[in-house]
Structures are given as structure tokens and as C-alpha cells.
PDB file of C-alpha atoms and ligand atoms in Angstrom:
ATOM      1  CA  UNK A   1      78.758 -80.900  64.463  1.00 87.00           C
ATOM      2  CA  UNK A   2      77.623 -82.869  61.338  1.00 87.00           C
ATOM      3  CA  UNK A   3      77.645 -86.768  61.818  1.00 90.00           C
ATOM      4  CA  UNK A   4      80.368 -88.659  60.060  1.00 89.00           C
ATOM      5  CA  UNK A   5      80.071 -88.306  56.356  1.00 82.00           C
ATOM      6  CA  UNK A   6      81.012 -92.080  55.890  1.00 84.00           C
ATOM      7  CA  UNK A   7      78.909 -93.998  58.579  1.00 90.00           C
ATOM      8  CA  UNK A   8      76.858 -91.280  60.279  1.00 90.00           C
ATOM      9  CA  UNK A   9      78.757 -91.726  63.547  1.00 92.00           C
ATOM     10  CA  UNK A  10      79.482 -89.148  66.145  1.00 93.00           C
ATOM     11  CA  UNK A  11      82.345 -86.975  65.513  1.00 93.00           C
ATOM     12  CA  UNK A  12      84.816 -86.064  68.379  1.00 94.00           C
ATOM     13  CA  UNK A  13      86.975 -82.909  68.283  1.00 95.00           C
ATOM     14  CA  UNK A  14      90.389 -83.611  69.673  1.00 94.00           C
ATOM     15  CA  UNK A  15      93.492 -81.320  70.484  1.00 96.00           C
ATOM     16  CA  UNK A  16      96.798 -82.957  70.794  1.00 95.00           C
ATOM     17  CA  UNK A  17     100.260 -82.042  71.453  1.00 93.00           C
ATOM     18  CA  UNK A  18     103.294 -84.236  70.922  1.00 79.00           C
ATOM     19  CA  UNK A  19     104.772 -86.114  72.851  1.00 74.00           C
ATOM     20  CA  UNK A  20     102.236 -86.009  75.464  1.00 75.00           C
ATOM     21  CA  UNK A  21      98.963 -86.746  73.374  1.00 88.00           C
ATOM     22  CA  UNK A  22      95.791 -84.961  74.211  1.00 92.00           C
ATOM     23  CA  UNK A  23      96.343 -81.361  75.235  1.00 94.00           C
ATOM     24  CA  UNK A  24      94.673 -80.182  78.287  1.00 92.00           C
ATOM     25  CA  UNK A  25      92.487 -76.952  78.258  1.00 95.00           C
ATOM     26  CA  UNK A  26      94.474 -74.473  80.331  1.00 95.00           C
ATOM     27  CA  UNK A  27      94.258 -70.658  81.268  1.00 96.00           C
ATOM     28  CA  UNK A  28      97.711 -70.198  80.035  1.00 96.00           C
ATOM     29  CA  UNK A  29     100.624 -72.384  78.170  1.00 95.00           C
ATOM     30  CA  UNK A  30     103.192 -70.127  79.201  1.00 95.00           C
ATOM     31  CA  UNK A  31     105.302 -67.410  77.431  1.00 96.00           C
ATOM     32  CA  UNK A  32     106.530 -70.076  74.666  1.00 95.00           C
ATOM     33  CA  UNK A  33     102.972 -71.548  74.092  1.00 96.00           C
ATOM     34  CA  UNK A  34     102.324 -75.138  73.164  1.00 95.00           C
ATOM     35  CA  UNK A  35     102.540 -76.637  69.666  1.00 95.00           C
ATOM     36  CA  UNK A  36      99.252 -78.797  69.100  1.00 96.00           C
ATOM     37  CA  UNK A  37      97.148 -80.102  66.267  1.00 95.00           C
ATOM     38  CA  UNK A  38      93.324 -80.117  66.285  1.00 96.00           C
ATOM     39  CA  UNK A  39      91.378 -82.522  64.396  1.00 94.00           C
ATOM     40  CA  UNK A  40      87.992 -84.019  64.351  1.00 94.00           C
ATOM     41  CA  UNK A  41      87.446 -87.726  63.942  1.00 91.00           C
ATOM     42  CA  UNK A  42      84.586 -90.118  63.741  1.00 92.00           C
ATOM     43  CA  UNK A  43      84.174 -92.129  66.981  1.00 90.00           C
ATOM     44  CA  UNK A  44      82.803 -94.907  65.287  1.00 92.00           C
ATOM     45  CA  UNK A  45      84.703 -95.609  62.060  1.00 93.00           C
ATOM     46  CA  UNK A  46      87.912 -93.544  62.767  1.00 91.00           C
ATOM     47  CA  UNK A  47      87.687 -91.400  59.605  1.00 89.00           C
ATOM     48  CA  UNK A  48      89.624 -88.042  60.336  1.00 90.00           C
ATOM     49  CA  UNK A  49      89.004 -84.437  59.174  1.00 90.00           C
ATOM     50  CA  UNK A  50      91.778 -82.142  58.123  1.00 90.00           C
ATOM     51  CA  UNK A  51      94.311 -81.242  60.752  1.00 93.00           C
ATOM     52  CA  UNK A  52      95.009 -77.751  62.048  1.00 95.00           C
ATOM     53  CA  UNK A  53      98.473 -77.132  63.469  1.00 95.00           C
ATOM     54  CA  UNK A  54      99.345 -73.908  65.638  1.00 96.00           C
ATOM     55  CA  UNK A  55     101.026 -72.928  68.678  1.00 97.00           C
ATOM     56  CA  UNK A  56      98.590 -71.938  71.414  1.00 97.00           C
ATOM     57  CA  UNK A  57      99.177 -69.511  74.419  1.00 97.00           C
ATOM     58  CA  UNK A  58      95.986 -69.480  76.430  1.00 97.00           C
ATOM     59  CA  UNK A  59      92.322 -70.694  76.487  1.00 97.00           C
ATOM     60  CA  UNK A  60      91.007 -68.681  73.766  1.00 97.00           C
ATOM     61  CA  UNK A  61      93.666 -70.109  71.490  1.00 97.00           C
ATOM     62  CA  UNK A  62      92.836 -73.512  72.515  1.00 97.00           C
ATOM     63  CA  UNK A  63      89.099 -73.081  71.753  1.00 97.00           C
ATOM     64  CA  UNK A  64      89.994 -71.346  68.417  1.00 97.00           C
ATOM     65  CA  UNK A  65      92.156 -74.014  66.888  1.00 97.00           C
ATOM     66  CA  UNK A  66      89.339 -76.608  67.908  1.00 96.00           C
ATOM     67  CA  UNK A  67      86.721 -74.534  66.292  1.00 96.00           C
ATOM     68  CA  UNK A  68      88.932 -74.395  63.152  1.00 95.00           C
ATOM     69  CA  UNK A  69      89.142 -78.157  63.118  1.00 95.00           C
ATOM     70  CA  UNK A  70      85.524 -78.473  63.360  1.00 93.00           C
ATOM     71  CA  UNK A  71      84.931 -75.792  60.672  1.00 91.00           C
ATOM     72  CA  UNK A  72      87.042 -77.880  58.445  1.00 90.00           C
ATOM     73  CA  UNK A  73      85.180 -80.986  59.327  1.00 90.00           C
ATOM     74  CA  UNK A  74      81.897 -79.521  58.436  1.00 86.00           C
ATOM     75  CA  UNK A  75      83.284 -78.140  55.173  1.00 83.00           C
ATOM     76  CA  UNK A  76      84.036 -81.602  53.968  1.00 74.00           C
ATOM     77  CA  UNK A  77      81.976 -83.224  51.307  1.00 60.00           C
ATOM     78  CA  UNK A  78      80.868 -86.603  50.287  1.00 52.00           C
ATOM     79  CA  UNK A  79      82.604 -86.216  46.857  1.00 53.00           C
ATOM     80  CA  UNK A  80      85.867 -86.835  48.656  1.00 56.00           C
ATOM     81  CA  UNK A  81      84.770 -89.829  50.377  1.00 55.00           C
ATOM     82  CA  UNK A  82      86.374 -92.447  48.264  1.00 54.00           C
ATOM     83  CA  UNK A  83      89.795 -90.466  48.514  1.00 53.00           C
ATOM     84  CA  UNK A  84      89.538 -90.175  52.285  1.00 50.00           C
ATOM     85  CA  UNK A  85      88.613 -93.920  52.637  1.00 52.00           C
ATOM     86  CA  UNK A  86      91.397 -94.819  50.401  1.00 49.00           C
ATOM     87  CA  UNK A  87      93.985 -92.795  52.420  1.00 51.00           C
ATOM     88  CA  UNK A  88      92.834 -94.000  55.720  1.00 50.00           C
ATOM     89  CA  UNK A  89      93.213 -97.642  54.442  1.00 46.00           C
ATOM     90  CA  UNK A  90      96.774 -96.868  53.815  1.00 45.00           C
ATOM     91  CA  UNK A  91      97.657 -95.117  57.239  1.00 46.00           C
ATOM     92  CA  UNK A  92      96.453 -95.139  60.682  1.00 47.00           C
ATOM     93  CA  UNK A  93      94.809 -91.823  61.889  1.00 48.00           C
ATOM     94  CA  UNK A  94      97.903 -89.598  62.247  1.00 48.00           C
ATOM     95  CA  UNK A  95      96.366 -87.477  65.011  1.00 49.00           C
ATOM     96  CA  UNK A  96      97.117 -90.128  67.541  1.00 49.00           C
ATOM     97  CA  UNK A  97     100.641 -90.787  66.495  1.00 46.00           C
ATOM     98  CA  UNK A  98     103.301 -88.450  67.055  1.00 45.00           C
ATOM     99  CA  UNK A  99     105.680 -87.848  64.133  1.00 46.00           C
TER     100      UNK A  99
HETATM  101 ZN1   ZN B   1      82.397 -92.654  60.563  1.00 67.23          ZN
END
């Protein structure tokens, strides 16, 4: 993954499900699946990439949603940095807070 566009820190990909927080990587999530959000955030400054929401049913889905979040992070551009920083100041990273 590319380093953080703001501080050069190491990005971390996370998959979370409400209300439990971090979603485990499992072979199966049952017939109903598990509603999760995936995002990438900077371990150093806390800036966050776009979120991906989906319902996952198995390990392949888990890896797929994480890869989509990573792809969105990679697609970010420094042109949007001022906007992103401003929105971060206004709110805590949403990925760690359940609605
Ligand atoms: Zn950073």
C-alpha cells in the first residue's frame, strides 16, 4: 500500500462490523452473512480512506472488501488533502464508531 498522503505513515486496512468492532476473518459467516465496513487508515495521523460497506458470506468476500478499501486508498490524491484534513478535524474517524 502507498504510505499516508498526509504524513507518510503506514496505512492499515481494517474490516469492522457493528456493534462488535473488528470483524474476524472466518471461513463462513453463516446464511445471513455479516454486514461490515472496510477502510484504510493511517496508523500515525489517523487520516482515513473511503469506506466500503457490504455483506460478506465467506473468506473470499472478506478479502474482497478489504481489497476494495485498499484500492480506494491507493486512488486517493493529494489534491484532496485539504478537504480530507478539514473533515477529519470535524469528526473522529467513523470506522471505529458504530452508528
Ligand atoms: Zn498519516
